[in-house]
Amino acid sequence: MSRASRLLDLLQLLRRHRAPVAGPELARALGISLRTLYRDVATLRAQGADISGDPGLGYVLRPGFTLPPLNLSEDEIEALVLGARWVAARGDARLGAAAEDAVAKVRAVLPEALRESVDAVTLTVPGVQAAMTVVDVAGIRAAIRKEHKIAIAYRDERGALTRRTVWPLLIGFFERVMVLAAWCELRRDYRGFRVDRIAECEVTATRYPRQRKVMVAEWREKQHVVAAARN
């Protein structure tokens, strides 16, 4: 492996982690010595990468450093295009358009030899008849990013309508439906709401009082406990 490739691999490895990563862990992942890792970190810093940390404390890459022109492998191109096609087939209209735009941008900056790989990708996503939604899913996604409460009118499987204020956390995409994971003020607990059963939705100007990332961690832990109990 060339040194340039190794430096790019180190950047990609750091980008996968939000918390500091120990030097020995990075060195093992890259198959290099700890001494070489320290030299590579110093080189990237000299080139403008904002890498915080020191030996014994771990390293983290701060946002803002721009990679050189894209140099993707054919496998990476296929993974990106496949993911974009999946989103386009199952996401809301705005998200689907964003997926197509993202692929177009990637294609535009690829070396000419790799551009054909985008069009000739060997993987595909089967079409599905997704459940129809009547609310603006893009608005729900915006509320999640801003950590704002939403007021919804929700129909259960029997058609009974309830009005609730929920704290939206995540949208899960399944084969035919989308499910909103949220804290429900009515039930005072985490709940899942099928988006196609939300009859009305209003994004409020009120932020919910807890950090979303903390609540997502709690929600994931609850899912693990429920899954373990079923097994």
PDB file of C-alpha atoms in Angstrom:
ATOM      1  CA  MET A   1       0.000   0.000   0.000  1.00  0.00           C
ATOM      2  CA  SER A   2       1.348   3.443  -0.926  1.00  0.00           C
ATOM      3  CA  ARG A   3       1.751   6.087   1.755  1.00  0.00           C
ATOM      4  CA  ALA A   4      -0.865   8.283   0.057  1.00  0.00           C
ATOM      5  CA  SER A   5      -3.403   5.436   0.162  1.00  0.00           C
ATOM      6  CA  ARG A   6      -2.559   4.765   3.798  1.00  0.00           C
ATOM      7  CA  LEU A   7      -3.147   8.411   4.712  1.00  0.00           C
ATOM      8  CA  LEU A   8      -6.546   8.346   2.974  1.00  0.00           C
ATOM      9  CA  ASP A   9      -7.439   5.138   4.815  1.00  0.00           C
ATOM     10  CA  LEU A  10      -6.506   6.790   8.116  1.00  0.00           C
ATOM     11  CA  LEU A  11      -8.748   9.754   7.326  1.00  0.00           C
ATOM     12  CA  GLN A  12     -11.653   7.460   6.457  1.00  0.00           C
ATOM     13  CA  LEU A  13     -11.114   5.463   9.646  1.00  0.00           C
ATOM     14  CA  LEU A  14     -11.172   8.628  11.761  1.00  0.00           C
ATOM     15  CA  ARG A  15     -14.300   9.853   9.976  1.00  0.00           C
ATOM     16  CA  ARG A  16     -16.206   6.758  11.145  1.00  0.00           C
ATOM     17  CA  HIS A  17     -15.774   7.689  14.799  1.00  0.00           C
ATOM     18  CA  ARG A  18     -17.127  10.709  16.657  1.00  0.00           C
ATOM     19  CA  ALA A  19     -15.281   9.878  19.860  1.00  0.00           C
ATOM     20  CA  PRO A  20     -11.479   9.669  20.199  1.00  0.00           C
ATOM     21  CA  VAL A  21      -9.938   6.419  18.953  1.00  0.00           C
ATOM     22  CA  ALA A  22      -6.865   4.998  20.647  1.00  0.00           C
ATOM     23  CA  GLY A  23      -3.647   4.981  18.633  1.00  0.00           C
ATOM     24  CA  PRO A  24      -3.066   1.216  18.994  1.00  0.00           C
ATOM     25  CA  GLU A  25      -6.587   0.535  17.705  1.00  0.00           C
ATOM     26  CA  LEU A  26      -5.957   2.719  14.628  1.00  0.00           C
ATOM     27  CA  ALA A  27      -2.585   1.095  14.028  1.00  0.00           C
ATOM     28  CA  ARG A  28      -4.072  -2.421  14.187  1.00  0.00           C
ATOM     29  CA  ALA A  29      -6.868  -1.492  11.791  1.00  0.00           C
ATOM     30  CA  LEU A  30      -4.375  -0.113   9.267  1.00  0.00           C
ATOM     31  CA  GLY A  31      -1.793  -2.868   9.750  1.00  0.00           C
ATOM     32  CA  ILE A  32       0.997  -0.451  10.658  1.00  0.00           C
ATOM     33  CA  SER A  33       3.226   0.201  13.655  1.00  0.00           C
ATOM     34  CA  LEU A  34       2.305   2.727  16.314  1.00  0.00           C
ATOM     35  CA  ARG A  35       5.367   4.768  15.360  1.00  0.00           C
ATOM     36  CA  THR A  36       4.207   4.926  11.731  1.00  0.00           C
ATOM     37  CA  LEU A  37       0.738   5.965  12.888  1.00  0.00           C
ATOM     38  CA  TYR A  38       2.190   8.887  14.849  1.00  0.00           C
ATOM     39  CA  ARG A  39       4.116  10.026  11.763  1.00  0.00           C
ATOM     40  CA  ASP A  40       0.993   9.751   9.591  1.00  0.00           C
ATOM     41  CA  VAL A  41      -1.074  11.789  12.059  1.00  0.00           C
ATOM     42  CA  ALA A  42       1.636  14.473  12.039  1.00  0.00           C
ATOM     43  CA  THR A  43       1.613  14.490   8.216  1.00  0.00           C
ATOM     44  CA  LEU A  44      -2.157  14.907   8.016  1.00  0.00           C
ATOM     45  CA  ARG A  45      -2.044  17.713  10.561  1.00  0.00           C
ATOM     46  CA  ALA A  46       0.607  19.462   8.485  1.00  0.00           C
ATOM     47  CA  GLN A  47      -1.712  19.195   5.461  1.00  0.00           C
ATOM     48  CA  GLY A  48      -4.549  20.917   7.317  1.00  0.00           C
ATOM     49  CA  ALA A  49      -6.480  18.052   8.943  1.00  0.00           C
ATOM     50  CA  ASP A  50      -7.831  19.146  12.339  1.00  0.00           C
ATOM     51  CA  ILE A  51      -6.964  16.011  14.299  1.00  0.00           C
ATOM     52  CA  SER A  52      -7.274  16.456  18.051  1.00  0.00           C
ATOM     53  CA  GLY A  53      -5.622  14.193  20.595  1.00  0.00           C
ATOM     54  CA  ASP A  54      -2.250  12.871  21.595  1.00  0.00           C
ATOM     55  CA  PRO A  55      -0.549   9.505  22.223  1.00  0.00           C
ATOM     56  CA  GLY A  56      -2.316   7.768  25.079  1.00  0.00           C
ATOM     57  CA  LEU A  57      -5.463   9.902  24.737  1.00  0.00           C
ATOM     58  CA  GLY A  58      -6.763   8.874  21.324  1.00  0.00           C
ATOM     59  CA  TYR A  59      -7.472  10.847  18.171  1.00  0.00           C
ATOM     60  CA  VAL A  60     -10.577  12.420  16.642  1.00  0.00           C
ATOM     61  CA  LEU A  61     -10.971  14.239  13.303  1.00  0.00           C
ATOM     62  CA  ARG A  62     -12.840  17.518  13.602  1.00  0.00           C
ATOM     63  CA  PRO A  63     -15.289  18.463  10.818  1.00  0.00           C
ATOM     64  CA  GLY A  64     -14.189  20.729   7.996  1.00  0.00           C
ATOM     65  CA  PHE A  65     -11.256  18.947   6.374  1.00  0.00           C
ATOM     66  CA  THR A  66     -11.836  18.325   2.661  1.00  0.00           C
ATOM     67  CA  LEU A  67     -10.585  15.155   1.043  1.00  0.00           C
ATOM     68  CA  PRO A  68      -8.730  15.220  -2.264  1.00  0.00           C
ATOM     69  CA  PRO A  69     -10.772  14.373  -5.423  1.00  0.00           C
ATOM     70  CA  LEU A  70     -12.805  11.203  -4.997  1.00  0.00           C
ATOM     71  CA  ASN A  71     -11.008   7.966  -5.720  1.00  0.00           C
ATOM     72  CA  LEU A  72     -13.659   5.310  -5.147  1.00  0.00           C
ATOM     73  CA  SER A  73     -13.340   1.621  -5.871  1.00  0.00           C
ATOM     74  CA  GLU A  74     -15.922  -0.114  -8.054  1.00  0.00           C
ATOM     75  CA  ASP A  75     -17.317  -1.854  -4.960  1.00  0.00           C
ATOM     76  CA  GLU A  76     -17.724   1.512  -3.204  1.00  0.00           C
ATOM     77  CA  ILE A  77     -19.469   2.960  -6.264  1.00  0.00           C
ATOM     78  CA  GLU A  78     -21.885   0.026  -6.376  1.00  0.00           C
ATOM     79  CA  ALA A  79     -22.617   0.405  -2.649  1.00  0.00           C
ATOM     80  CA  LEU A  80     -23.402   4.122  -3.060  1.00  0.00           C
ATOM     81  CA  VAL A  81     -25.597   3.663  -6.130  1.00  0.00           C
ATOM     82  CA  LEU A  82     -27.450   0.712  -4.578  1.00  0.00           C
ATOM     83  CA  GLY A  83     -28.142   2.715  -1.423  1.00  0.00           C
ATOM     84  CA  ALA A  84     -29.338   5.701  -3.448  1.00  0.00           C
ATOM     85  CA  ARG A  85     -31.687   3.526  -5.507  1.00  0.00           C
ATOM     86  CA  TRP A  86     -33.103   1.973  -2.325  1.00  0.00           C
ATOM     87  CA  VAL A  87     -33.792   5.436  -0.890  1.00  0.00           C
ATOM     88  CA  ALA A  88     -35.311   6.642  -4.166  1.00  0.00           C
ATOM     89  CA  ALA A  89     -37.675   3.641  -4.205  1.00  0.00           C
ATOM     90  CA  ARG A  90     -38.763   3.834  -0.552  1.00  0.00           C
ATOM     91  CA  GLY A  91     -38.205   7.378   0.720  1.00  0.00           C
ATOM     92  CA  ASP A  92     -40.406  10.412   0.382  1.00  0.00           C
ATOM     93  CA  ALA A  93     -40.202  12.426  -2.856  1.00  0.00           C
ATOM     94  CA  ARG A  94     -37.763  14.988  -1.480  1.00  0.00           C
ATOM     95  CA  LEU A  95     -35.429  12.348  -0.060  1.00  0.00           C
ATOM     96  CA  GLY A  96     -35.598  10.349  -3.305  1.00  0.00           C
ATOM     97  CA  ALA A  97     -34.644  13.416  -5.342  1.00  0.00           C
ATOM     98  CA  ALA A  98     -31.774  14.105  -2.931  1.00  0.00           C
ATOM     99  CA  ALA A  99     -30.481  10.553  -3.425  1.00  0.00           C
ATOM    100  CA  GLU A 100     -30.483  10.973  -7.201  1.00  0.00           C
ATOM    101  CA  ASP A 101     -28.748  14.358  -6.908  1.00  0.00           C
ATOM    102  CA  ALA A 102     -26.079  12.857  -4.651  1.00  0.00           C
ATOM    103  CA  VAL A 103     -25.279  10.128  -7.187  1.00  0.00           C
ATOM    104  CA  ALA A 104     -25.080  12.746  -9.936  1.00  0.00           C
ATOM    105  CA  LYS A 105     -22.609  14.795  -7.881  1.00  0.00           C
ATOM    106  CA  VAL A 106     -20.458  11.745  -7.171  1.00  0.00           C
ATOM    107  CA  ARG A 107     -20.476  10.834 -10.847  1.00  0.00           C
ATOM    108  CA  ALA A 108     -19.445  14.371 -11.832  1.00  0.00           C
ATOM    109  CA  VAL A 109     -16.248  14.318  -9.744  1.00  0.00           C
ATOM    110  CA  LEU A 110     -15.156  10.749 -10.497  1.00  0.00           C
ATOM    111  CA  PRO A 111     -12.263  10.135 -12.863  1.00  0.00           C
ATOM    112  CA  GLU A 112     -13.535   9.426 -16.376  1.00  0.00           C
ATOM    113  CA  ALA A 113     -12.511   5.775 -16.163  1.00  0.00           C
ATOM    114  CA  LEU A 114     -14.893   5.245 -13.225  1.00  0.00           C
ATOM    115  CA  ARG A 115     -17.886   7.277 -14.401  1.00  0.00           C
ATOM    116  CA  GLU A 116     -19.204   4.402 -16.500  1.00  0.00           C
ATOM    117  CA  SER A 117     -19.274   2.255 -13.352  1.00  0.00           C
ATOM    118  CA  VAL A 118     -22.081   4.444 -11.998  1.00  0.00           C
ATOM    119  CA  ASP A 119     -24.288   3.693 -15.008  1.00  0.00           C
ATOM    120  CA  ALA A 120     -23.224   0.056 -15.322  1.00  0.00           C
ATOM    121  CA  VAL A 121     -23.695  -0.882 -11.648  1.00  0.00           C
ATOM    122  CA  THR A 122     -24.539  -4.594 -11.391  1.00  0.00           C
ATOM    123  CA  LEU A 123     -26.934  -4.393  -8.427  1.00  0.00           C
ATOM    124  CA  THR A 124     -30.557  -3.294  -8.392  1.00  0.00           C
ATOM    125  CA  VAL A 125     -33.445  -2.699  -6.022  1.00  0.00           C
ATOM    126  CA  PRO A 126     -36.832  -4.319  -6.713  1.00  0.00           C
ATOM    127  CA  GLY A 127     -39.765  -1.962  -6.969  1.00  0.00           C
ATOM    128  CA  VAL A 128     -42.306  -2.024  -4.140  1.00  0.00           C
ATOM    129  CA  GLN A 129     -45.814  -0.705  -3.605  1.00  0.00           C
ATOM    130  CA  ALA A 130     -45.170   1.376  -0.510  1.00  0.00           C
ATOM    131  CA  ALA A 131     -47.982   2.409   1.823  1.00  0.00           C
ATOM    132  CA  MET A 132     -49.278   5.872   0.913  1.00  0.00           C
ATOM    133  CA  THR A 133     -48.563   8.723   3.315  1.00  0.00           C
ATOM    134  CA  VAL A 134     -50.672  11.884   3.615  1.00  0.00           C
ATOM    135  CA  VAL A 135     -48.303  13.971   5.743  1.00  0.00           C
ATOM    136  CA  ASP A 136     -45.112  15.770   4.765  1.00  0.00           C
ATOM    137  CA  VAL A 137     -42.369  13.304   5.700  1.00  0.00           C
ATOM    138  CA  ALA A 138     -39.710  15.883   4.853  1.00  0.00           C
ATOM    139  CA  GLY A 139     -41.230  18.094   7.558  1.00  0.00           C
ATOM    140  CA  ILE A 140     -40.935  15.283  10.106  1.00  0.00           C
ATOM    141  CA  ARG A 141     -37.310  14.752   9.128  1.00  0.00           C
ATOM    142  CA  ALA A 142     -36.657  18.472   9.624  1.00  0.00           C
ATOM    143  CA  ALA A 143     -38.281  18.306  13.080  1.00  0.00           C
ATOM    144  CA  ILE A 144     -35.991  15.405  13.988  1.00  0.00           C
ATOM    145  CA  ARG A 145     -32.909  17.379  12.983  1.00  0.00           C
ATOM    146  CA  LYS A 146     -34.060  20.449  14.968  1.00  0.00           C
ATOM    147  CA  GLU A 147     -35.294  18.355  17.933  1.00  0.00           C
ATOM    148  CA  HIS A 148     -38.753  19.942  17.768  1.00  0.00           C
ATOM    149  CA  LYS A 149     -41.957  18.406  19.069  1.00  0.00           C
ATOM    150  CA  ILE A 150     -44.687  17.496  16.573  1.00  0.00           C
ATOM    151  CA  ALA A 151     -48.444  17.292  17.105  1.00  0.00           C
ATOM    152  CA  ILE A 152     -50.034  14.361  15.267  1.00  0.00           C
ATOM    153  CA  ALA A 153     -53.407  12.746  14.709  1.00  0.00           C
ATOM    154  CA  TYR A 154     -52.777   8.996  14.619  1.00  0.00           C
ATOM    155  CA  ARG A 155     -55.006   6.082  13.576  1.00  0.00           C
ATOM    156  CA  ASP A 156     -54.327   2.694  15.124  1.00  0.00           C
ATOM    157  CA  GLU A 157     -54.851  -0.646  13.369  1.00  0.00           C
ATOM    158  CA  ARG A 158     -58.580  -0.477  14.206  1.00  0.00           C
ATOM    159  CA  GLY A 159     -58.954   3.031  12.775  1.00  0.00           C
ATOM    160  CA  ALA A 160     -59.379   4.781  16.140  1.00  0.00           C
ATOM    161  CA  LEU A 161     -57.961   8.315  16.040  1.00  0.00           C
ATOM    162  CA  THR A 162     -55.945   9.861  18.871  1.00  0.00           C
ATOM    163  CA  ARG A 163     -54.164  13.205  19.061  1.00  0.00           C
ATOM    164  CA  ARG A 164     -50.717  13.234  20.549  1.00  0.00           C
ATOM    165  CA  THR A 165     -47.632  15.356  20.988  1.00  0.00           C
ATOM    166  CA  VAL A 166     -44.491  13.357  20.327  1.00  0.00           C
ATOM    167  CA  TRP A 167     -40.740  13.952  20.293  1.00  0.00           C
ATOM    168  CA  PRO A 168     -39.516  12.520  16.958  1.00  0.00           C
ATOM    169  CA  LEU A 169     -36.227  10.624  17.072  1.00  0.00           C
ATOM    170  CA  LEU A 170     -35.811   8.382  14.026  1.00  0.00           C
ATOM    171  CA  ILE A 171     -37.633   7.181  10.924  1.00  0.00           C
ATOM    172  CA  GLY A 172     -37.153   3.498  10.152  1.00  0.00           C
ATOM    173  CA  PHE A 173     -37.553   2.418   6.526  1.00  0.00           C
ATOM    174  CA  PHE A 174     -39.026  -1.040   6.080  1.00  0.00           C
ATOM    175  CA  GLU A 175     -39.985  -2.889   2.912  1.00  0.00           C
ATOM    176  CA  ARG A 176     -43.370  -1.185   2.498  1.00  0.00           C
ATOM    177  CA  VAL A 177     -43.785   1.201   5.425  1.00  0.00           C
ATOM    178  CA  MET A 178     -41.932   3.908   7.350  1.00  0.00           C
ATOM    179  CA  VAL A 179     -42.075   3.899  11.146  1.00  0.00           C
ATOM    180  CA  LEU A 180     -41.443   6.957  13.298  1.00  0.00           C
ATOM    181  CA  ALA A 181     -39.709   6.238  16.600  1.00  0.00           C
ATOM    182  CA  ALA A 182     -40.637   8.894  19.163  1.00  0.00           C
ATOM    183  CA  TRP A 183     -41.296   9.701  22.792  1.00  0.00           C
ATOM    184  CA  CYS A 184     -45.056   9.974  23.255  1.00  0.00           C
ATOM    185  CA  GLU A 185     -46.250  12.487  25.847  1.00  0.00           C
ATOM    186  CA  LEU A 186     -49.634  10.724  26.060  1.00  0.00           C
ATOM    187  CA  ARG A 187     -48.125   7.311  26.889  1.00  0.00           C
ATOM    188  CA  ARG A 188     -45.049   8.727  28.637  1.00  0.00           C
ATOM    189  CA  ASP A 189     -42.905   6.158  26.869  1.00  0.00           C
ATOM    190  CA  TYR A 190     -41.175   5.407  23.581  1.00  0.00           C
ATOM    191  CA  ARG A 191     -43.530   4.382  20.802  1.00  0.00           C
ATOM    192  CA  GLY A 192     -43.409   3.518  17.125  1.00  0.00           C
ATOM    193  CA  PHE A 193     -45.874   5.169  14.726  1.00  0.00           C
ATOM    194  CA  ARG A 194     -46.471   3.990  11.176  1.00  0.00           C
ATOM    195  CA  VAL A 195     -46.132   7.111   9.070  1.00  0.00           C
ATOM    196  CA  ASP A 196     -48.940   6.036   6.714  1.00  0.00           C
ATOM    197  CA  ARG A 197     -51.306   6.060   9.732  1.00  0.00           C
ATOM    198  CA  ILE A 198     -50.492   9.659  10.689  1.00  0.00           C
ATOM    199  CA  ALA A 199     -53.509  11.596   9.446  1.00  0.00           C
ATOM    200  CA  GLU A 200     -52.280  15.050  10.460  1.00  0.00           C
ATOM    201  CA  CYS A 201     -48.918  16.439  11.488  1.00  0.00           C
ATOM    202  CA  GLU A 202     -47.889  19.878  12.695  1.00  0.00           C
ATOM    203  CA  VAL A 203     -44.279  20.716  13.496  1.00  0.00           C
ATOM    204  CA  THR A 204     -44.228  22.954  16.571  1.00  0.00           C
ATOM    205  CA  ALA A 205     -41.723  25.663  17.458  1.00  0.00           C
ATOM    206  CA  THR A 206     -41.020  23.946  20.798  1.00  0.00           C
ATOM    207  CA  ARG A 207     -37.827  21.993  21.271  1.00  0.00           C
ATOM    208  CA  TYR A 208     -38.100  18.912  23.418  1.00  0.00           C
ATOM    209  CA  PRO A 209     -36.192  19.208  26.687  1.00  0.00           C
ATOM    210  CA  ARG A 210     -33.736  16.326  26.271  1.00  0.00           C
ATOM    211  CA  GLN A 211     -30.900  15.661  23.831  1.00  0.00           C
ATOM    212  CA  ARG A 212     -31.947  13.523  20.903  1.00  0.00           C
ATOM    213  CA  LYS A 213     -28.747  11.450  20.894  1.00  0.00           C
ATOM    214  CA  VAL A 214     -29.315  10.469  24.533  1.00  0.00           C
ATOM    215  CA  MET A 215     -32.908   9.470  23.840  1.00  0.00           C
ATOM    216  CA  VAL A 216     -31.917   7.488  20.751  1.00  0.00           C
ATOM    217  CA  ALA A 217     -29.464   5.518  22.896  1.00  0.00           C
ATOM    218  CA  GLU A 218     -32.243   4.816  25.417  1.00  0.00           C
ATOM    219  CA  TRP A 219     -34.624   3.792  22.633  1.00  0.00           C
ATOM    220  CA  ARG A 220     -32.035   1.399  21.137  1.00  0.00           C
ATOM    221  CA  GLU A 221     -31.401  -0.151  24.543  1.00  0.00           C
ATOM    222  CA  LYS A 222     -35.133  -0.698  24.994  1.00  0.00           C
ATOM    223  CA  GLN A 223     -35.307  -2.433  21.610  1.00  0.00           C
ATOM    224  CA  HIS A 224     -32.485  -4.750  22.665  1.00  0.00           C
ATOM    225  CA  VAL A 225     -34.255  -5.613  25.921  1.00  0.00           C
ATOM    226  CA  VAL A 226     -37.531  -6.340  24.099  1.00  0.00           C
ATOM    227  CA  ALA A 227     -35.753  -8.487  21.498  1.00  0.00           C
ATOM    228  CA  ALA A 228     -33.928 -10.439  24.206  1.00  0.00           C
ATOM    229  CA  ALA A 229     -37.178 -11.054  26.078  1.00  0.00           C
ATOM    230  CA  ARG A 230     -38.789 -12.463  22.924  1.00  0.00           C
ATOM    231  CA  ASN A 231     -35.897 -14.883  22.443  1.00  0.00           C
TER     232      ASN A 231
END
